[in-house]
Amino acid sequence: MPINFTVVPVEDNEAEKSTLEGVFREEHDENIPPQRQYSVDDTPRESSPFINIIDQDQENYYDGKNMALFEEEMESNPMVSSLLNKLANYTNLTQGVTEHEEYEEGVTKVRVKGPQMGTFIGVYLPCMQNILGVILFLRLTWIVGTAGILESFAVVVMCCTCTMLTAISMSAIATNGVVPAGGSYYMISRSLGPEFGGAVGLCFYLGTTFAGSMYILGTIEILLTYIVPNAAVFVAETKEDESVALLNNMRVYGTCCLALMALVVFVGVKYVNKLSLVFLACVVLSIMAIYAGVIKTAIEPPNFPICLLGNRSLQNHNFEKCMKTEERNNQTHTTKLWDLFCDSPYLNATCDDYFIRNNVTEIQGIPGLLSGVIKDNLWSEYGPSGMLVEKKDQLSVPAKDKSRNINLPYVFNDISTFFTLIVGIYFPSVTGIMAGSNRSGDLRDAQRSIPTGTILAIATTSFLYMTCVVLFGACIEGVVLRDKFGDSVKKNLVIGTLAWPSPWVIVIGSFFSCCGAGLQSLTGAPRLLQAIARDGIVPFLQVFGHGKANGEPTWALLMTAGICEIGILIASLDEVAPILSMFFLMCYLFVNLACAVQTLLGTPNWRPRFKFYHWTLSFLGMSLCLSLMFICSWYYALVAMCIAGCIYKYIEYRGAEKEWGDGIRGLSLNAARYALIRLEEAPPHTKNWRPQLLVLLKLDSDLGVKHPRLLSLTTQLKAGKGLTIVSSVLEGTYMSLGAQAKTAEQNVKAAMHSERTKGFCHVVASSNLRDGFSHLIQSAGLGGMKHNTVLMAWPGAWKQAQDTYPWKNFIETVRETTSAHQALLVAKNIDRFPSNQDRLGEGTIDVWWIVHDGGLLMLLPFLLRQHKVWRKCKMRIFSVAQMDDNSIQMKKDLQMFLYQLRLNAEVEVVEMHGSDISAFTYEKTLVMEQRSQMLKQMQLSRNEREREIQSITDESRSSIKRKSLPGGESGAPNKLQVPTLSITMDTQEDEAQLIHDRNTKSHANLNNKAAVSPEHHMTWTKDKLIAERNRNRAEPNMGVKDLFNLKPNQSNVRRMHTAVKLNEVVVNKSQGAQLVLLNMPGPPKNKGGDENYMEFLEVLMDGLDRVLLVRGGGREVITIYS
């Protein structure tokens, strides 16, 4: 729908303008941070939502002086007028070619507006020039003769359909925003991400490089076969050596031609650009000559006779007359043809048997459009290498001797032919559709020109190829079509025999066309490699991002020439063509995939101006590209896919982190969302249960990880599978600690990377640690992907801590995990746990199974032993038997249970008899309770003491005020009568000391006395006040004395007895174990016993090096069923 914009002018007051201008300029200078300086590897287009936004230091102050309401927004966001001005002045040049030209000429041209190339010049003609090339002139006639008109037409339709569908997908991507110079690589990498972009970009680079090899080989083939055949360096002495000599000549001349072309590209791209019009003119003239020749054959067919012996086609460049003998002066003389088949020029010579049995026939090689030869050329004529080219409907008498003498002048196949080979050789003739998108920086309106020009060029060339297939089959004799090098028409280019006015028009035109295409490949391929290198996604390609002072990619050009030389050493155009077909098909496949992914995701930024696309067309194009890859050559297809896969994995493993808003990331988000919604439908089954960890870290004063081995244990426990959330809490508000939280998060991520912990990191700021950990336990995770286990370190120095916060927070965390039905793992001496680089060669993992709380105790050792650190450790399970238990039967049952669980472990049942409580246990419990009572008496914090002092001071002041009033005048019945007493500062200090020293009991008594009945009158005297003060001072001494008369709580004695006895057994059996896993008892329901709970756990783990306390989440996590 159309959108109407209305620009409202806002007038400034001239009187205020100068003043406001200065104010805003100062604010701008102070508040706006300096613009980031981008290095070579940085991509400013990705970090900014606008195009080429560059701060102008002198002019970029607030444009709207009277827009005070938006002052804060203007510090980070531009005014609409500024944005539109910058967009209007946006210029985007091509891939460095124009700048290189200007640098070499020493002239810098001033550009007022962007480039001015339109659709016809900028897209249509370059695509035409790249699509119409060497295959059309050198192989299309041979393809029609070998595959027949019907199959050749099917090949053309299939390949052109593939490129047309790719062009539709490419047009959608190219019109979805501005495409900077970079063409297909930019489109794929920004649509599918750096991994796919780098892999496909390098495949496209290799395809373009091998295309250069193919064009150079085509140039040399035209030169040595049709223009100057006598210029061969290697000359075959025998007929058998001709093919070897031809290949060596191709290698020598091809290498020289490559060096010359590379030198031209290195010296100056401007020469390539200026010659491109000449090369394009050659292509256009050649095609016009072909169509003119076809029309002429309908009127007057050209004279190109061919000689047939029986039905076999002969090479006629060594003889003039197609006859065995001739009559001269009434005498019969033999001809040069006779000399080729007989051992002497005499009539009684011994000749080839087939030569004797069959007659020689001369027919026209170009019978014409109306001759009806099209019926003979409809069907294919495939055959092995060395098969003779024969005319099927011609009479022939077979020879007795079936052996074939290769020295005889027959025309034969130089390679084995089959349908898939034809497809592989033909497909390069339809490549080149990216030429328009590669020049997107040169176009006046790329979003309009690229779709229109590319699709029109493909439609035009498809029409040309289809008509050429039909016209070649309708005008040229089949044996001539199958003659690849024109041996039967006196070494003429076969397509040249059809041209008008002369075959040399096609020969010269195709020669310059191949030269121009080779130069274009050697110009474009290095710049593509340079663009990939400068993106920084492939580290080992960084060197190819540099070049000459003008940016010319010198190193990339050398690399391109080296790879191109590999194709030239192959020396066969028919073998190089399928190689580059693979790489181009790989590139086109991913262009279609990119469009399909973006369309299906429906991301808000996917708004192409080209509307004639659909994801089904892209999917069809992708399927067609994949099919053509395996049709052309299945082993080349596998090699190309392996190369792309290796590059993908390398970039994923070593490449730079890039966020380009690609579709693969969007696809991952959609897949994650779908999976999360599915996960939330039902809780996971026991068979799918695995520990999804929430790791609670402690940070040091520098915001670094205090216990990195906790992350090592996480890695060893998870082995990279399942969910891991590593979190920590900063005490304070987020507004004040936002920067520190981000710094801490970066430090935690760095620690996770070094410890190879795969997961998510989250650092939150909270008013206190207690609430922060509570919020994390409640809200970490998303949907069904939430943690079910909390991992934390044991607060080792809880006794030495100045305050009670550490162990109180610990116990509250234990309570909350229990309430949330989550498992809890507590690691003691975490800094002594092995790192990921350690290898525990021997030892055991001992599991003390006291109570069954879901089977987590037995699952954890199994998971740990999957990691290489614990792999060699053996698993032992200890169970405790009481007096009434049958320990022998209990051991058998436990072994059977472990067998059903498929766990390999040694089993031992430990008997703990009901012994009397020892004096040591009694004394330890007593000391624990005495310490607890003393801490409670000294537990008043500084804030509480200050509040008590202030309350006493307020009471004293109020008493003085009441005393100043006359006693009889007070009508209030509840008024306290205070005697005349000067309360000095010493008295106040004494009262403060009194509050500081009193214990809990005296504090309660004082509170009770303070709540005196309003009806009760109190009269204070000096003696009473001193006596009250002394009594309060004496009560603490009595309280301390009472501590020594305490009797321990019997429940605490029993618990301490259990902890001491169990610790004795565990230390006796498992002191040398690499790791001990223990059931963690639950905290007391009464919070008054929290400190005793910490003491019990400390006693339970005493004397053990590495301990992991385990508390289940209240559900089964291991099962005997499959």
Short mmCIF file of C-alpha atoms in Angstrom, two decimals, residues 52-444:
data_model
loop_
_atom_site.label_atom_id
_atom_site.label_comp_id
_atom_site.label_asym_id
_atom_site.label_seq_id
_atom_site.Cartn_x
_atom_site.Cartn_y
_atom_site.Cartn_z
CA ASN A 52 27.48 4.68 5.45
CA ILE A 53 26.59 6.84 8.46
CA ILE A 54 29.70 8.91 9.11
CA ASP A 55 29.76 11.58 11.78
CA GLN A 56 30.74 14.99 10.55
CA ASP A 57 32.61 16.50 13.44
CA GLN A 58 31.93 20.08 12.49
CA GLU A 59 28.33 19.88 11.37
CA ASN A 60 26.64 17.01 13.17
CA TYR A 61 25.09 18.92 16.04
CA TYR A 62 21.43 18.95 16.75
CA ASP A 63 19.56 19.75 13.59
CA GLY A 64 16.29 20.61 15.29
CA LYS A 65 17.16 23.33 17.79
CA ASN A 66 13.59 23.59 18.98
CA MET A 67 13.03 19.85 19.36
CA ALA A 68 13.95 19.92 23.04
CA LEU A 69 11.56 17.12 23.83
CA PHE A 70 13.78 14.73 21.85
CA GLU A 71 17.18 15.93 23.05
CA GLU A 72 18.11 12.65 24.71
CA GLU A 73 17.07 10.63 21.67
CA MET A 74 19.10 12.88 19.39
CA GLU A 75 22.27 11.93 21.22
CA SER A 76 22.06 8.41 19.78
CA ASN A 77 19.50 8.62 16.96
CA PRO A 78 19.71 11.01 14.00
CA MET A 79 16.98 13.39 12.98
CA VAL A 80 14.89 12.20 10.04
CA SER A 81 16.19 15.05 7.89
CA SER A 82 19.80 14.04 8.59
CA LEU A 83 19.09 10.41 7.83
CA LEU A 84 17.37 11.19 4.54
CA ASN A 85 20.23 13.48 3.54
CA LYS A 86 22.78 10.75 4.16
CA LEU A 87 20.73 8.18 2.30
CA ALA A 88 20.40 10.51 -0.67
CA ASN A 89 24.19 11.01 -0.83
CA TYR A 90 24.94 7.29 -0.48
CA THR A 91 27.38 5.95 -3.07
CA ASN A 92 28.47 2.36 -3.42
CA LEU A 93 31.22 1.54 -5.88
CA THR A 94 32.01 -1.71 -7.59
CA GLN A 95 34.56 -4.17 -6.24
CA GLY A 96 37.43 -1.74 -6.47
CA VAL A 97 37.74 -1.65 -10.25
CA THR A 98 36.87 2.03 -10.65
CA GLU A 99 39.21 3.12 -7.86
CA HIS A 100 42.03 1.04 -9.32
CA GLU A 101 41.50 2.68 -12.69
CA GLU A 102 41.66 6.16 -11.19
CA TYR A 103 44.70 5.31 -9.10
CA GLU A 104 46.59 4.06 -12.13
CA GLU A 105 45.66 7.15 -14.15
CA GLY A 106 46.57 9.44 -11.27
CA VAL A 107 43.21 11.18 -11.50
CA THR A 108 40.53 11.30 -8.84
CA LYS A 109 37.14 11.95 -10.33
CA VAL A 110 34.53 13.81 -8.36
CA ARG A 111 31.26 11.95 -8.10
CA VAL A 112 28.18 13.97 -7.46
CA LYS A 113 25.76 11.08 -7.51
CA GLY A 114 26.04 7.34 -7.58
CA PRO A 115 27.01 5.27 -10.64
CA GLN A 116 24.80 5.68 -13.66
CA MET A 117 24.70 2.24 -15.34
CA GLY A 118 21.28 1.05 -16.31
CA THR A 119 19.73 -2.37 -16.77
CA PHE A 120 20.86 -2.95 -20.35
CA ILE A 121 24.49 -1.92 -20.02
CA GLY A 122 25.00 -2.90 -16.39
CA VAL A 123 23.25 -6.26 -16.19
CA TYR A 124 21.85 -7.56 -19.47
CA LEU A 125 24.95 -7.31 -21.66
CA PRO A 126 27.44 -8.60 -19.01
CA CYS A 127 25.21 -11.62 -18.36
CA MET A 128 24.92 -12.26 -22.10
CA GLN A 129 28.69 -12.03 -22.50
CA ASN A 130 29.34 -14.48 -19.65
CA ILE A 131 26.65 -16.97 -20.63
CA LEU A 132 27.41 -17.14 -24.36
CA GLY A 133 30.93 -18.45 -24.71
CA VAL A 134 33.27 -21.32 -25.37
CA ILE A 135 30.76 -24.19 -25.13
CA LEU A 136 28.46 -22.60 -27.69
CA PHE A 137 31.23 -22.28 -30.26
CA LEU A 138 33.29 -25.40 -29.61
CA ARG A 139 30.98 -28.08 -28.21
CA LEU A 140 27.30 -27.39 -28.86
CA THR A 141 27.33 -28.93 -32.36
CA TRP A 142 29.09 -32.03 -31.02
CA ILE A 143 26.54 -32.25 -28.16
CA VAL A 144 23.63 -32.10 -30.64
CA GLY A 145 25.21 -34.75 -32.86
CA THR A 146 26.05 -37.09 -29.97
CA ALA A 147 22.93 -36.72 -27.80
CA GLY A 148 20.49 -36.04 -30.61
CA ILE A 149 18.11 -33.12 -30.91
CA LEU A 150 15.61 -34.44 -28.34
CA GLU A 151 18.07 -35.23 -25.58
CA SER A 152 20.11 -32.10 -26.27
CA PHE A 153 16.96 -30.03 -26.06
CA ALA A 154 16.11 -31.73 -22.74
CA VAL A 155 19.61 -30.94 -21.40
CA VAL A 156 19.27 -27.29 -22.44
CA VAL A 157 15.80 -27.00 -20.90
CA MET A 158 16.93 -28.62 -17.66
CA CYS A 159 20.01 -26.43 -17.28
CA CYS A 160 18.24 -23.22 -18.28
CA THR A 161 15.37 -24.01 -15.89
CA CYS A 162 17.92 -24.43 -13.12
CA THR A 163 19.50 -21.05 -13.83
CA MET A 164 16.12 -19.34 -14.24
CA LEU A 165 14.90 -20.59 -10.87
CA THR A 166 18.20 -19.55 -9.34
CA ALA A 167 17.86 -16.11 -10.92
CA ILE A 168 14.39 -15.73 -9.39
CA SER A 169 15.77 -16.60 -5.95
CA MET A 170 18.75 -14.32 -6.49
CA SER A 171 16.47 -11.47 -7.54
CA ALA A 172 14.45 -11.82 -4.35
CA ILE A 173 17.62 -11.68 -2.23
CA ALA A 174 19.18 -8.87 -4.24
CA THR A 175 16.07 -6.69 -3.93
CA ASN A 176 15.77 -7.23 -0.18
CA GLY A 177 17.79 -4.14 0.65
CA VAL A 178 20.96 -2.66 -0.77
CA VAL A 179 23.47 -5.28 -1.95
CA PRO A 180 26.99 -3.86 -1.62
CA ALA A 181 29.71 -4.86 -4.04
CA GLY A 182 30.36 -8.54 -3.48
CA GLY A 183 27.59 -10.12 -5.48
CA SER A 184 26.61 -13.69 -4.82
CA TYR A 185 29.08 -14.18 -1.98
CA TYR A 186 27.64 -11.23 -0.09
CA MET A 187 24.08 -12.42 -0.66
CA ILE A 188 24.74 -15.99 0.47
CA SER A 189 26.91 -15.12 3.47
CA ARG A 190 24.47 -12.50 4.77
CA SER A 191 21.51 -14.82 4.21
CA LEU A 192 22.92 -18.12 5.46
CA GLY A 193 25.64 -17.00 7.84
CA PRO A 194 29.45 -16.92 7.76
CA GLU A 195 29.88 -20.71 7.72
CA PHE A 196 27.71 -21.28 4.66
CA GLY A 197 28.84 -17.98 3.15
CA GLY A 198 32.51 -18.87 3.45
CA ALA A 199 32.03 -22.42 2.16
CA VAL A 200 29.90 -21.39 -0.81
CA GLY A 201 32.00 -18.28 -1.44
CA LEU A 202 35.13 -20.39 -1.78
CA CYS A 203 33.25 -22.87 -4.00
CA PHE A 204 32.13 -19.99 -6.20
CA TYR A 205 35.72 -18.73 -6.25
CA LEU A 206 37.02 -22.14 -7.33
CA GLY A 207 34.31 -22.36 -9.97
CA THR A 208 35.23 -18.93 -11.35
CA THR A 209 38.93 -19.89 -11.34
CA PHE A 210 38.37 -23.16 -13.18
CA ALA A 211 36.13 -21.28 -15.58
CA GLY A 212 39.20 -19.19 -16.40
CA SER A 213 41.08 -22.44 -17.11
CA MET A 214 38.28 -23.60 -19.39
CA TYR A 215 38.23 -20.33 -21.33
CA ILE A 216 42.00 -20.39 -21.74
CA LEU A 217 41.92 -24.01 -22.96
CA GLY A 218 39.17 -23.03 -25.41
CA THR A 219 41.32 -20.14 -26.64
CA ILE A 220 44.31 -22.42 -27.22
CA GLU A 221 42.15 -25.08 -28.89
CA ILE A 222 40.84 -22.52 -31.38
CA LEU A 223 44.36 -21.16 -31.93
CA LEU A 224 46.13 -24.50 -32.55
CA THR A 225 43.31 -26.34 -34.28
CA TYR A 226 41.75 -23.72 -36.55
CA ILE A 227 43.93 -20.61 -36.80
CA VAL A 228 47.61 -21.68 -36.80
CA PRO A 229 47.76 -25.48 -36.62
CA ASN A 230 51.43 -25.41 -37.68
CA ALA A 231 52.42 -23.51 -34.49
CA ALA A 232 52.42 -26.70 -32.41
CA VAL A 233 55.53 -27.18 -30.30
CA PHE A 234 55.07 -30.92 -29.96
CA VAL A 235 54.54 -32.76 -33.26
CA ALA A 236 53.42 -36.39 -33.25
CA GLU A 237 55.63 -38.73 -35.24
CA THR A 238 53.02 -41.46 -35.28
CA LYS A 239 49.24 -41.53 -35.21
CA GLU A 240 49.28 -42.94 -31.66
CA ASP A 241 51.14 -39.90 -30.32
CA GLU A 242 48.76 -37.28 -31.70
CA SER A 243 46.56 -37.09 -28.59
CA VAL A 244 49.58 -36.83 -26.27
CA ALA A 245 51.15 -34.15 -28.43
CA LEU A 246 47.89 -32.19 -28.47
CA LEU A 247 47.66 -32.27 -24.66
CA ASN A 248 51.27 -31.12 -24.27
CA ASN A 249 50.72 -28.28 -26.72
CA MET A 250 47.64 -27.23 -24.76
CA ARG A 251 49.68 -27.21 -21.54
CA VAL A 252 52.53 -25.14 -22.95
CA TYR A 253 50.43 -22.58 -24.79
CA GLY A 254 47.84 -22.52 -22.00
CA THR A 255 50.50 -21.69 -19.39
CA CYS A 256 51.90 -18.91 -21.60
CA CYS A 257 48.40 -17.52 -22.22
CA LEU A 258 47.64 -17.63 -18.47
CA ALA A 259 50.84 -15.75 -17.66
CA LEU A 260 50.03 -13.12 -20.28
CA MET A 261 46.46 -12.66 -19.05
CA ALA A 262 47.56 -12.48 -15.41
CA LEU A 263 50.11 -9.83 -16.38
CA VAL A 264 47.41 -7.80 -18.12
CA VAL A 265 45.18 -8.02 -15.07
CA PHE A 266 48.09 -7.10 -12.78
CA VAL A 267 49.22 -4.12 -14.88
CA GLY A 268 45.78 -2.59 -15.08
CA VAL A 269 42.18 -3.56 -14.84
CA LYS A 270 41.31 -0.60 -17.02
CA TYR A 271 42.55 -2.47 -20.08
CA VAL A 272 40.24 -5.39 -19.33
CA ASN A 273 37.32 -3.00 -18.89
CA LYS A 274 38.07 -1.21 -22.16
CA LEU A 275 38.41 -4.46 -24.09
CA SER A 276 35.21 -5.93 -22.69
CA LEU A 277 33.09 -4.06 -25.25
CA VAL A 278 35.25 -5.48 -28.05
CA PHE A 279 34.81 -9.00 -26.74
CA LEU A 280 31.06 -8.47 -26.38
CA ALA A 281 30.86 -7.21 -29.96
CA CYS A 282 32.63 -10.38 -31.14
CA VAL A 283 30.04 -12.55 -29.40
CA VAL A 284 27.12 -10.60 -30.86
CA LEU A 285 28.57 -10.65 -34.40
CA SER A 286 29.26 -14.37 -34.20
CA ILE A 287 25.70 -15.17 -33.18
CA MET A 288 24.33 -12.94 -35.91
CA ALA A 289 26.56 -14.74 -38.41
CA ILE A 290 25.19 -18.11 -37.28
CA TYR A 291 21.56 -17.08 -37.75
CA ALA A 292 22.39 -15.45 -41.07
CA GLY A 293 24.03 -18.70 -42.19
CA VAL A 294 20.99 -20.73 -41.15
CA ILE A 295 18.74 -18.49 -43.24
CA LYS A 296 21.13 -18.75 -46.20
CA THR A 297 21.11 -22.59 -46.07
CA ALA A 298 17.40 -22.51 -46.79
CA ILE A 299 18.15 -20.57 -49.95
CA GLU A 300 21.61 -21.73 -51.02
CA PRO A 301 23.42 -24.29 -48.84
CA PRO A 302 27.18 -23.76 -48.54
CA ASN A 303 29.59 -26.14 -50.23
CA PHE A 304 31.27 -28.27 -47.61
CA PRO A 305 31.50 -31.80 -49.05
CA ILE A 306 32.40 -34.73 -46.82
CA CYS A 307 33.79 -38.06 -47.91
CA LEU A 308 32.32 -41.39 -46.78
CA LEU A 309 33.94 -44.77 -47.22
CA GLY A 310 30.97 -47.10 -46.99
CA ASN A 311 29.19 -45.45 -44.11
CA ARG A 312 32.34 -44.26 -42.37
CA SER A 313 33.32 -40.61 -42.28
CA LEU A 314 36.86 -39.78 -43.42
CA GLN A 315 39.28 -37.01 -42.45
CA ASN A 316 39.59 -35.08 -45.71
CA HIS A 317 42.34 -32.61 -44.88
CA ASN A 318 45.01 -34.95 -46.38
CA PHE A 319 43.35 -35.44 -49.79
CA GLU A 320 41.44 -33.28 -52.22
CA LYS A 321 39.35 -35.73 -54.22
CA CYS A 322 36.87 -38.15 -52.65
CA MET A 323 37.60 -41.08 -55.01
CA LYS A 324 39.81 -44.17 -55.11
CA THR A 325 40.96 -43.75 -58.72
CA GLU A 326 40.59 -41.15 -61.40
CA GLU A 327 40.77 -41.13 -65.20
CA ARG A 328 43.49 -38.99 -66.70
CA ASN A 329 44.40 -39.22 -70.35
CA ASN A 330 42.39 -42.41 -70.67
CA GLN A 331 44.42 -43.99 -67.90
CA THR A 332 43.40 -44.98 -64.43
CA HIS A 333 45.45 -43.37 -61.71
CA THR A 334 45.20 -43.79 -57.98
CA THR A 335 44.47 -40.83 -55.73
CA LYS A 336 45.89 -39.67 -52.42
CA LEU A 337 43.01 -41.45 -50.71
CA TRP A 338 44.33 -44.71 -52.24
CA ASP A 339 47.73 -44.06 -50.75
CA LEU A 340 46.16 -43.74 -47.28
CA PHE A 341 44.57 -47.22 -47.42
CA CYS A 342 47.07 -49.16 -49.62
CA ASP A 343 50.74 -49.96 -49.29
CA SER A 344 51.62 -48.59 -52.74
CA PRO A 345 50.14 -46.24 -55.38
CA TYR A 346 49.73 -49.07 -57.87
CA LEU A 347 46.45 -50.75 -58.74
CA ASN A 348 47.78 -54.14 -57.67
CA ALA A 349 48.72 -52.89 -54.21
CA THR A 350 47.57 -54.55 -51.04
CA CYS A 351 44.79 -52.45 -49.53
CA ASP A 352 42.62 -52.41 -46.45
CA ASP A 353 39.83 -54.98 -46.67
CA TYR A 354 37.07 -52.48 -45.83
CA PHE A 355 38.51 -50.07 -48.42
CA ILE A 356 38.28 -52.77 -51.08
CA ARG A 357 34.74 -53.88 -50.19
CA ASN A 358 33.11 -50.42 -50.01
CA ASN A 359 32.71 -47.50 -52.32
CA VAL A 360 33.56 -43.90 -51.64
CA THR A 361 30.68 -41.42 -51.50
CA GLU A 362 30.74 -37.63 -51.28
CA ILE A 363 27.80 -35.85 -49.66
CA GLN A 364 27.18 -32.30 -48.50
CA GLY A 365 28.05 -31.64 -44.88
CA ILE A 366 25.56 -28.73 -44.70
CA PRO A 367 22.49 -29.96 -46.63
CA GLY A 368 20.41 -27.01 -45.47
CA LEU A 369 17.39 -26.15 -43.39
CA LEU A 370 14.90 -27.70 -45.81
CA SER A 371 16.80 -30.91 -46.51
CA GLY A 372 14.95 -33.03 -43.92
CA VAL A 373 18.16 -34.08 -42.18
CA ILE A 374 16.50 -33.19 -38.89
CA LYS A 375 14.85 -36.61 -38.83
CA ASP A 376 18.25 -38.34 -38.87
CA ASN A 377 19.55 -36.20 -36.01
CA LEU A 378 16.69 -36.68 -33.55
CA TRP A 379 18.23 -39.60 -31.67
CA SER A 380 21.43 -40.05 -29.74
CA GLU A 381 24.64 -41.76 -30.94
CA TYR A 382 26.58 -42.57 -27.76
CA GLY A 383 29.60 -44.83 -27.88
CA PRO A 384 32.96 -45.72 -26.35
CA SER A 385 36.22 -43.98 -27.00
CA GLY A 386 37.61 -44.84 -30.43
CA MET A 387 34.20 -45.62 -31.97
CA LEU A 388 34.02 -44.69 -35.66
CA VAL A 389 31.67 -41.91 -36.76
CA GLU A 390 29.28 -43.56 -39.21
CA LYS A 391 26.19 -42.59 -41.21
CA LYS A 392 23.62 -45.19 -40.24
CA ASP A 393 21.46 -45.14 -43.39
CA GLN A 394 24.43 -45.48 -45.75
CA LEU A 395 25.21 -48.86 -47.36
CA SER A 396 28.25 -50.59 -45.93
CA VAL A 397 29.88 -54.01 -46.40
CA PRO A 398 31.64 -55.11 -43.22
CA ALA A 399 35.24 -56.22 -43.45
CA LYS A 400 36.39 -59.71 -42.56
CA ASP A 401 39.09 -58.31 -40.32
CA LYS A 402 37.32 -56.45 -37.51
CA SER A 403 40.50 -54.97 -36.11
CA ARG A 404 40.91 -51.27 -36.74
CA ASN A 405 44.13 -49.66 -37.84
CA ILE A 406 44.41 -46.32 -36.05
CA ASN A 407 46.63 -44.97 -38.82
CA LEU A 408 43.71 -44.96 -41.25
CA PRO A 409 42.03 -41.55 -41.77
CA TYR A 410 38.73 -42.31 -40.07
CA VAL A 411 36.86 -39.87 -37.81
CA PHE A 412 36.33 -41.44 -34.38
CA ASN A 413 35.31 -40.53 -30.85
CA ASP A 414 38.14 -39.21 -28.71
CA ILE A 415 36.23 -39.93 -25.45
CA SER A 416 33.46 -42.23 -24.28
CA THR A 417 30.11 -40.50 -24.54
CA PHE A 418 27.00 -40.84 -22.39
CA PHE A 419 24.17 -38.63 -21.25
CA THR A 420 25.61 -37.52 -17.89
CA LEU A 421 28.87 -36.50 -19.56
CA ILE A 422 26.92 -34.32 -21.97
CA VAL A 423 25.18 -32.59 -19.07
CA GLY A 424 28.48 -31.93 -17.30
CA ILE A 425 30.10 -30.47 -20.40
CA TYR A 426 27.11 -28.34 -21.35
CA PHE A 427 26.25 -26.79 -17.96
CA PRO A 428 29.12 -24.22 -17.94
CA SER A 429 27.48 -22.63 -20.96
CA VAL A 430 24.58 -21.40 -18.81
CA THR A 431 26.71 -20.08 -15.96
CA GLY A 432 27.44 -16.39 -15.71
CA ILE A 433 24.05 -15.35 -14.36
CA MET A 434 25.78 -13.66 -11.41
CA ALA A 435 27.50 -11.08 -13.60
CA GLY A 436 24.78 -8.51 -12.94
CA SER A 437 24.70 -8.98 -9.18
CA ASN A 438 28.50 -8.81 -9.07
CA ARG A 439 28.25 -5.31 -10.53
CA SER A 440 25.55 -4.17 -8.14
CA GLY A 441 27.74 -1.28 -7.03
CA ASP A 442 27.81 0.14 -10.55
CA LEU A 443 24.07 0.22 -11.07
CA ARG A 444 21.82 3.24 -10.90
#
